[in-house]
PDB file of C-alpha atoms in Angstrom:
ATOM      1  CA  ALA A   1       0.056   0.260  -0.351  1.00 75.00           C
ATOM      2  CA  GLN A   2       1.202   3.616  -0.482  1.00 82.00           C
ATOM      3  CA  SER A   3      -0.419   6.813   0.882  1.00 89.00           C
ATOM      4  CA  VAL A   4       0.998  10.565   0.928  1.00 93.00           C
ATOM      5  CA  THR A   5       0.282  13.114   3.195  1.00 95.00           C
ATOM      6  CA  GLN A   6       0.653  16.918   2.141  1.00 95.00           C
ATOM      7  CA  LEU A   7       1.617  19.272   5.240  1.00 92.00           C
ATOM      8  CA  GLY A   8      -0.819  22.488   5.133  1.00 90.00           C
ATOM      9  CA  SER A   9      -4.153  22.593   3.256  1.00 92.00           C
ATOM     10  CA  HIS A  10      -3.826  26.407   2.462  1.00 95.00           C
ATOM     11  CA  VAL A  11       0.277  27.423   2.205  1.00 97.00           C
ATOM     12  CA  SER A  12       0.512  32.127   1.890  1.00 97.00           C
ATOM     13  CA  VAL A  13       3.678  33.592   1.129  1.00 97.00           C
ATOM     14  CA  SER A  14       4.512  36.920   0.043  1.00 97.00           C
ATOM     15  CA  GLU A  15       5.339  37.758  -3.692  1.00 97.00           C
ATOM     16  CA  GLY A  16       9.438  37.238  -4.189  1.00 97.00           C
ATOM     17  CA  ALA A  17       9.264  34.888  -0.879  1.00 98.00           C
ATOM     18  CA  LEU A  18      10.769  31.274  -0.682  1.00 98.00           C
ATOM     19  CA  VAL A  19       8.195  28.402  -1.798  1.00 98.00           C
ATOM     20  CA  LEU A  20       7.827  25.511  -0.062  1.00 98.00           C
ATOM     21  CA  LEU A  21       5.219  23.077   0.007  1.00 98.00           C
ATOM     22  CA  ARG A  22       5.758  19.694   1.825  1.00 98.00           C
ATOM     23  CA  CYS A  23       5.531  16.296   0.939  1.00 97.00           C
ATOM     24  CA  ASN A  24       5.744  12.855   2.808  1.00 97.00           C
ATOM     25  CA  TYR A  25       5.126   9.462   1.209  1.00 95.00           C
ATOM     26  CA  SER A  26       4.296   5.911   2.792  1.00 91.00           C
ATOM     27  CA  SER A  27       5.324   3.225   0.133  1.00 85.00           C
ATOM     28  CA  SER A  28       6.350  -0.767   0.241  1.00 78.00           C
ATOM     29  CA  VAL A  29       8.761  -0.234  -2.726  1.00 80.00           C
ATOM     30  CA  PRO A  30      10.932   2.424  -3.827  1.00 80.00           C
ATOM     31  CA  PRO A  31       8.820   5.174  -5.415  1.00 86.00           C
ATOM     32  CA  TYR A  32       7.994   7.049  -7.651  1.00 88.00           C
ATOM     33  CA  LEU A  33       7.215  10.650  -7.249  1.00 91.00           C
ATOM     34  CA  PHE A  34       5.743  13.507  -8.507  1.00 91.00           C
ATOM     35  CA  TRP A  35       4.459  16.746  -8.337  1.00 95.00           C
ATOM     36  CA  TYR A  36       0.864  18.196 -10.414  1.00 93.00           C
ATOM     37  CA  VAL A  37      -0.219  21.958 -10.366  1.00 94.00           C
ATOM     38  CA  GLN A  38      -3.810  22.342 -10.754  1.00 92.00           C
ATOM     39  CA  TYR A  39      -5.508  25.459 -12.150  1.00 90.00           C
ATOM     40  CA  PRO A  40      -9.427  26.211 -10.987  1.00 83.00           C
ATOM     41  CA  ASN A  41     -11.374  24.189 -13.299  1.00 77.00           C
ATOM     42  CA  GLN A  42      -8.580  23.008 -14.977  1.00 81.00           C
ATOM     43  CA  GLY A  43      -6.857  19.487 -14.756  1.00 83.00           C
ATOM     44  CA  LEU A  44      -3.366  18.499 -13.908  1.00 88.00           C
ATOM     45  CA  GLN A  45       0.284  19.326 -15.002  1.00 89.00           C
ATOM     46  CA  LEU A  46       2.828  17.807 -14.427  1.00 88.00           C
ATOM     47  CA  LEU A  47       5.071  20.603 -12.322  1.00 93.00           C
ATOM     48  CA  LEU A  48       8.572  17.274 -12.506  1.00 92.00           C
ATOM     49  CA  LYS A  49       8.488  13.634 -11.143  1.00 89.00           C
ATOM     50  CA  TYR A  50      11.543  11.346  -9.748  1.00 89.00           C
ATOM     51  CA  THR A  51      11.610   8.335 -10.575  1.00 84.00           C
ATOM     52  CA  THR A  52      15.468   6.859 -10.010  1.00 81.00           C
ATOM     53  CA  GLY A  53      18.459   8.743  -9.771  1.00 85.00           C
ATOM     54  CA  ALA A  54      20.064  12.440  -9.025  1.00 89.00           C
ATOM     55  CA  THR A  55      17.269  12.871  -6.212  1.00 92.00           C
ATOM     56  CA  LEU A  56      17.671  16.753  -6.884  1.00 95.00           C
ATOM     57  CA  VAL A  57      15.012  17.248  -9.392  1.00 94.00           C
ATOM     58  CA  LYS A  58      13.962  20.486 -11.308  1.00 95.00           C
ATOM     59  CA  GLY A  59      10.889  20.881 -12.888  1.00 93.00           C
ATOM     60  CA  ILE A  60       8.790  23.813 -14.540  1.00 92.00           C
ATOM     61  CA  ASN A  61       8.702  27.539 -13.590  1.00 93.00           C
ATOM     62  CA  GLY A  62      11.331  27.513 -11.914  1.00 96.00           C
ATOM     63  CA  PHE A  63      10.426  24.291  -9.100  1.00 97.00           C
ATOM     64  CA  GLU A  64      12.596  21.793  -7.662  1.00 97.00           C
ATOM     65  CA  ALA A  65      12.023  18.729  -4.962  1.00 97.00           C
ATOM     66  CA  GLU A  66      14.403  16.703  -3.391  1.00 96.00           C
ATOM     67  CA  PHE A  67      13.745  12.907  -2.404  1.00 95.00           C
ATOM     68  CA  LYS A  68      15.118  11.862   1.074  1.00 95.00           C
ATOM     69  CA  LYS A  69      14.096   8.544   1.037  1.00 93.00           C
ATOM     70  CA  SER A  70      15.752   8.497   5.338  1.00 93.00           C
ATOM     71  CA  GLU A  71      12.781  11.117   5.774  1.00 95.00           C
ATOM     72  CA  THR A  72      10.212   9.689   2.881  1.00 95.00           C
ATOM     73  CA  SER A  73       9.991  12.826   2.006  1.00 96.00           C
ATOM     74  CA  PHE A  74       9.670  14.811  -1.824  1.00 97.00           C
ATOM     75  CA  HIS A  75       9.439  18.439  -0.874  1.00 98.00           C
ATOM     76  CA  LEU A  76       8.179  21.122  -3.251  1.00 98.00           C
ATOM     77  CA  THR A  77      10.508  24.481  -3.169  1.00 98.00           C
ATOM     78  CA  LYS A  78      10.640  27.759  -5.635  1.00 98.00           C
ATOM     79  CA  PRO A  79      13.464  30.071  -4.414  1.00 97.00           C
ATOM     80  CA  SER A  80      10.915  33.380  -5.455  1.00 97.00           C
ATOM     81  CA  ALA A  81       7.464  33.050  -5.327  1.00 97.00           C
ATOM     82  CA  HIS A  82       5.074  34.555  -8.743  1.00 96.00           C
ATOM     83  CA  MET A  83       1.732  35.565  -8.401  1.00 96.00           C
ATOM     84  CA  SER A  84       1.428  33.335 -10.858  1.00 95.00           C
ATOM     85  CA  ASP A  85       2.797  30.425  -9.437  1.00 96.00           C
ATOM     86  CA  ALA A  86      -1.434  30.633  -6.506  1.00 96.00           C
ATOM     87  CA  ALA A  87      -2.536  26.970  -7.351  1.00 96.00           C
ATOM     88  CA  GLU A  88      -3.756  23.918  -5.994  1.00 94.00           C
ATOM     89  CA  TYR A  89      -0.289  21.359  -5.856  1.00 96.00           C
ATOM     90  CA  PHE A  90      -0.472  17.952  -5.102  1.00 95.00           C
ATOM     91  CA  CYS A  91       1.936  15.101  -4.827  1.00 95.00           C
ATOM     92  CA  ALA A  92       1.971  11.846  -5.790  1.00 92.00           C
ATOM     93  CA  VAL A  93       3.358   8.300  -5.756  1.00 90.00           C
ATOM     94  CA  THR A  94       3.215   5.250  -7.462  1.00 84.00           C
ATOM     95  CA  ASN A  95       5.207   1.960  -7.863  1.00 73.00           C
ATOM     96  CA  SER A  96       3.179   0.109 -10.126  1.00 60.00           C
ATOM     97  CA  GLY A  97       3.724   0.154 -14.114  1.00 53.00           C
ATOM     98  CA  TYR A  98       0.647   0.393 -14.558  1.00 51.00           C
ATOM     99  CA  SER A  99       1.670   4.282 -13.484  1.00 53.00           C
ATOM    100  CA  THR A 100      -2.042   3.968 -10.742  1.00 72.00           C
ATOM    101  CA  LEU A 101      -0.709   7.470  -9.090  1.00 82.00           C
ATOM    102  CA  THR A 102      -2.160   7.504  -5.236  1.00 87.00           C
ATOM    103  CA  PHE A 103      -2.572  11.403  -4.813  1.00 90.00           C
ATOM    104  CA  GLY A 104      -2.362  13.976  -1.246  1.00 93.00           C
ATOM    105  CA  LYS A 105      -5.346  16.525  -1.026  1.00 91.00           C
ATOM    106  CA  GLY A 106      -3.476  18.486  -2.101  1.00 94.00           C
ATOM    107  CA  THR A 107      -2.331  22.147  -0.845  1.00 96.00           C
ATOM    108  CA  MET A 108      -3.183  25.296  -1.938  1.00 95.00           C
ATOM    109  CA  LEU A 109      -0.924  28.099  -2.551  1.00 97.00           C
ATOM    110  CA  LEU A 110      -1.450  32.149  -2.069  1.00 97.00           C
ATOM    111  CA  VAL A 111       1.344  34.372  -3.329  1.00 97.00           C
ATOM    112  CA  SER A 112      -0.130  37.876  -2.184  1.00 96.00           C
ATOM    113  CA  PRO A 113       1.697  40.845  -3.678  1.00 94.00           C
TER     114      PRO A 113
ATOM    115  CA  GLY B   1       3.698  16.635 -26.106  1.00 67.00           C
ATOM    116  CA  ALA B   2       1.193  14.500 -25.113  1.00 76.00           C
ATOM    117  CA  VAL B   3      -2.151  16.295 -25.245  1.00 85.00           C
ATOM    118  CA  VAL B   4      -5.600  14.217 -23.672  1.00 91.00           C
ATOM    119  CA  SER B   5      -8.302  16.107 -24.269  1.00 93.00           C
ATOM    120  CA  GLN B   6     -11.619  15.964 -22.463  1.00 95.00           C
ATOM    121  CA  HIS B   7     -15.425  17.068 -23.300  1.00 95.00           C
ATOM    122  CA  PRO B   8     -17.653  18.462 -22.053  1.00 96.00           C
ATOM    123  CA  SER B   9     -16.090  20.765 -19.908  1.00 93.00           C
ATOM    124  CA  ARG B  10     -19.080  21.457 -17.990  1.00 95.00           C
ATOM    125  CA  VAL B  11     -22.109  19.574 -17.946  1.00 96.00           C
ATOM    126  CA  ILE B  12     -25.702  21.182 -16.212  1.00 96.00           C
ATOM    127  CA  CYS B  13     -28.280  17.440 -16.169  1.00 96.00           C
ATOM    128  CA  LYS B  14     -31.165  16.930 -14.333  1.00 96.00           C
ATOM    129  CA  SER B  15     -31.598  14.553 -12.353  1.00 97.00           C
ATOM    130  CA  GLY B  16     -32.623  10.603 -13.613  1.00 96.00           C
ATOM    131  CA  THR B  17     -30.801  12.116 -17.305  1.00 97.00           C
ATOM    132  CA  SER B  18     -27.600   9.994 -18.163  1.00 97.00           C
ATOM    133  CA  VAL B  19     -24.082  12.012 -19.382  1.00 97.00           C
ATOM    134  CA  LYS B  20     -21.100  11.033 -21.501  1.00 97.00           C
ATOM    135  CA  ILE B  21     -17.705  12.557 -20.993  1.00 97.00           C
ATOM    136  CA  GLU B  22     -15.221  11.554 -23.859  1.00 97.00           C
ATOM    137  CA  CYS B  23     -11.790  11.671 -22.920  1.00 95.00           C
ATOM    138  CA  ARG B  24      -9.284  11.247 -26.562  1.00 94.00           C
ATOM    139  CA  SER B  25      -5.624  11.460 -26.516  1.00 91.00           C
ATOM    140  CA  LEU B  26      -4.516  13.689 -29.738  1.00 90.00           C
ATOM    141  CA  ASP B  27      -1.569  12.688 -30.769  1.00 85.00           C
ATOM    142  CA  PHE B  28      -0.599   9.404 -29.256  1.00 84.00           C
ATOM    143  CA  GLN B  29      -2.538   5.906 -28.834  1.00 85.00           C
ATOM    144  CA  ALA B  30      -3.176   4.872 -24.793  1.00 83.00           C
ATOM    145  CA  THR B  31      -3.741   2.342 -23.864  1.00 81.00           C
ATOM    146  CA  THR B  32      -4.842   2.637 -20.835  1.00 85.00           C
ATOM    147  CA  MET B  33      -6.570   5.422 -19.396  1.00 90.00           C
ATOM    148  CA  PHE B  34      -7.622   6.340 -15.816  1.00 91.00           C
ATOM    149  CA  TRP B  35     -10.870   8.190 -14.194  1.00 94.00           C
ATOM    150  CA  TYR B  36     -10.533   9.937 -11.560  1.00 93.00           C
ATOM    151  CA  ARG B  37     -13.080  12.519  -9.202  1.00 94.00           C
ATOM    152  CA  GLN B  38     -12.417  14.942  -7.584  1.00 90.00           C
ATOM    153  CA  PHE B  39     -14.841  16.374  -4.512  1.00 83.00           C
ATOM    154  CA  PRO B  40     -14.312  19.865  -3.846  1.00 77.00           C
ATOM    155  CA  LYS B  41     -11.680  21.004  -0.891  1.00 71.00           C
ATOM    156  CA  LYS B  42     -10.454  16.845  -1.856  1.00 75.00           C
ATOM    157  CA  SER B  43      -7.573  15.351  -3.585  1.00 82.00           C
ATOM    158  CA  LEU B  44      -8.006  13.366  -6.873  1.00 87.00           C
ATOM    159  CA  MET B  45     -10.114   9.778  -6.162  1.00 89.00           C
ATOM    160  CA  LEU B  46      -9.465   7.575  -9.060  1.00 89.00           C
ATOM    161  CA  MET B  47     -12.464   5.454  -9.772  1.00 93.00           C
ATOM    162  CA  ALA B  48     -11.629   3.388 -12.347  1.00 93.00           C
ATOM    163  CA  THR B  49      -8.295   1.873 -14.715  1.00 90.00           C
ATOM    164  CA  SER B  50      -9.674   2.007 -18.697  1.00 87.00           C
ATOM    165  CA  ASN B  51      -7.358  -0.475 -21.210  1.00 85.00           C
ATOM    166  CA  GLU B  52      -8.336  -0.977 -25.030  1.00 83.00           C
ATOM    167  CA  GLY B  53     -10.538  -3.043 -26.051  1.00 82.00           C
ATOM    168  CA  SER B  54     -11.146  -5.038 -21.861  1.00 84.00           C
ATOM    169  CA  LYS B  55     -13.705  -4.286 -19.412  1.00 88.00           C
ATOM    170  CA  ALA B  56     -12.537  -1.524 -16.646  1.00 91.00           C
ATOM    171  CA  THR B  57     -11.312  -2.199 -13.275  1.00 91.00           C
ATOM    172  CA  TYR B  58     -12.976  -0.689 -11.259  1.00 94.00           C
ATOM    173  CA  GLU B  59     -12.137   0.760  -7.188  1.00 91.00           C
ATOM    174  CA  GLN B  60     -13.277  -0.174  -4.230  1.00 91.00           C
ATOM    175  CA  GLY B  61     -16.329   1.288  -3.081  1.00 92.00           C
ATOM    176  CA  VAL B  62     -17.061   2.986  -7.094  1.00 94.00           C
ATOM    177  CA  GLU B  63     -20.749   1.669  -8.375  1.00 94.00           C
ATOM    178  CA  LYS B  64     -19.595  -0.245 -12.455  1.00 93.00           C
ATOM    179  CA  ASP B  65     -23.320   0.051 -13.371  1.00 94.00           C
ATOM    180  CA  LYS B  66     -23.722   3.693 -12.344  1.00 96.00           C
ATOM    181  CA  PHE B  67     -20.036   5.463 -13.939  1.00 97.00           C
ATOM    182  CA  LEU B  68     -20.286   3.074 -17.394  1.00 96.00           C
ATOM    183  CA  ILE B  69     -16.596   3.795 -18.705  1.00 94.00           C
ATOM    184  CA  ASN B  70     -16.133   2.453 -22.352  1.00 91.00           C
ATOM    185  CA  HIS B  71     -12.313   2.161 -23.998  1.00 88.00           C
ATOM    186  CA  ALA B  72     -13.310   0.908 -27.358  1.00 82.00           C
ATOM    187  CA  SER B  73     -10.452   2.220 -29.132  1.00 88.00           C
ATOM    188  CA  LEU B  74      -7.003   3.424 -28.182  1.00 87.00           C
ATOM    189  CA  THR B  75      -7.586   7.187 -29.012  1.00 91.00           C
ATOM    190  CA  LEU B  76     -10.949   7.565 -26.807  1.00 93.00           C
ATOM    191  CA  SER B  77     -12.630   6.515 -23.583  1.00 94.00           C
ATOM    192  CA  THR B  78     -15.952   7.277 -22.247  1.00 95.00           C
ATOM    193  CA  LEU B  79     -17.622   7.511 -18.864  1.00 97.00           C
ATOM    194  CA  THR B  80     -20.879   7.840 -18.916  1.00 97.00           C
ATOM    195  CA  VAL B  81     -22.859   8.357 -15.032  1.00 97.00           C
ATOM    196  CA  THR B  82     -25.968   6.666 -15.980  1.00 97.00           C
ATOM    197  CA  SER B  83     -29.529   8.064 -13.852  1.00 96.00           C
ATOM    198  CA  ALA B  84     -27.570  11.058 -12.259  1.00 96.00           C
ATOM    199  CA  HIS B  85     -28.384  13.019  -9.146  1.00 96.00           C
ATOM    200  CA  PRO B  86     -27.372  15.615  -7.911  1.00 96.00           C
ATOM    201  CA  GLU B  87     -24.544  13.881  -5.046  1.00 95.00           C
ATOM    202  CA  ASP B  88     -23.096  12.464  -8.732  1.00 96.00           C
ATOM    203  CA  SER B  89     -22.284  16.650  -9.231  1.00 95.00           C
ATOM    204  CA  SER B  90     -18.037  16.786  -8.887  1.00 94.00           C
ATOM    205  CA  PHE B  91     -15.390  17.471 -11.512  1.00 93.00           C
ATOM    206  CA  TYR B  92     -14.562  14.858 -13.258  1.00 95.00           C
ATOM    207  CA  ILE B  93     -10.474  13.806 -15.033  1.00 93.00           C
ATOM    208  CA  CYS B  94      -9.435  11.470 -17.139  1.00 93.00           C
ATOM    209  CA  SER B  95      -5.396  10.778 -18.012  1.00 91.00           C
ATOM    210  CA  ALA B  96      -4.056   8.571 -20.209  1.00 88.00           C
ATOM    211  CA  SER B  97      -0.901   6.260 -20.105  1.00 78.00           C
ATOM    212  CA  LEU B  98       1.597   5.916 -23.179  1.00 65.00           C
ATOM    213  CA  GLY B  99       0.969   2.274 -22.068  1.00 54.00           C
ATOM    214  CA  GLN B 100       2.972  -0.765 -19.680  1.00 48.00           C
ATOM    215  CA  GLY B 101       6.343  -0.359 -18.517  1.00 45.00           C
ATOM    216  CA  SER B 102       8.082   1.703 -16.190  1.00 45.00           C
ATOM    217  CA  ALA B 103       6.536   3.687 -13.426  1.00 44.00           C
ATOM    218  CA  GLY B 104       9.017   6.022 -14.711  1.00 45.00           C
ATOM    219  CA  ALA B 105       8.946   6.389 -17.670  1.00 46.00           C
ATOM    220  CA  ASN B 106       4.707   6.269 -18.113  1.00 58.00           C
ATOM    221  CA  VAL B 107       4.386   9.939 -17.351  1.00 70.00           C
ATOM    222  CA  LEU B 108       0.215  10.826 -17.441  1.00 79.00           C
ATOM    223  CA  THR B 109      -1.018  13.219 -19.103  1.00 84.00           C
ATOM    224  CA  PHE B 110      -4.723  14.941 -17.767  1.00 89.00           C
ATOM    225  CA  GLY B 111      -7.423  15.921 -19.681  1.00 91.00           C
ATOM    226  CA  ALA B 112      -8.521  19.966 -18.478  1.00 90.00           C
ATOM    227  CA  GLY B 113     -11.457  17.786 -16.595  1.00 92.00           C
ATOM    228  CA  SER B 114     -15.645  17.900 -16.813  1.00 94.00           C
ATOM    229  CA  ARG B 115     -17.696  19.583 -14.348  1.00 93.00           C
ATOM    230  CA  LEU B 116     -20.621  17.742 -13.490  1.00 96.00           C
ATOM    231  CA  THR B 117     -23.597  19.695 -12.183  1.00 96.00           C
ATOM    232  CA  VAL B 118     -26.781  17.358 -11.156  1.00 96.00           C
ATOM    233  CA  LEU B 119     -29.792  19.747 -11.127  1.00 96.00           C
TER     234      LEU B 119
END
């Protein structure tokens, strides 16, 4: 069984501030980890993914995440928030060849001027 | 890149009617598609896995007779909500996988979602 816990349903930052969205996972086998972003009334867009290899993964729009096995974490960061980053962010995990994802409950990122 | 188109984006229907939502892979063949349901302020819940040419695999607690899934071709899967009721109102999202293999290689592509409102 696998699960994802996203700490904080809402995170508020000021424009230009560091963004940190937390994700912890549980998996009985080596996981594949994903971060998706969802804008209002839209589907999900892949930000980045970790499969194997380098544990620091860079994605689109300046986001990156680091896989830490010892902490079972995959936190998402961005050095400087932009107003356009305001959206819902989902962390997801899978360990099957059929790509059945288990999603966290999401974190709404609010960016203030 | 891989694109998944979902139609309609919004639909309003009367209670008791059926609604069909289409999910198309535009520039690739999707052997497997997934249907998710998203409740307000909640995560996505996997409803079923749709495999081309075979019956869909439903997750526990999902009524297969209410949510009919058909994956008749490699580019089209449909979800039909039969005899819809207000509690079926939700945001339905489909996603497509390029095929079996390493999960890391099979990054899902998501449709834009369909908002169903049942009056």
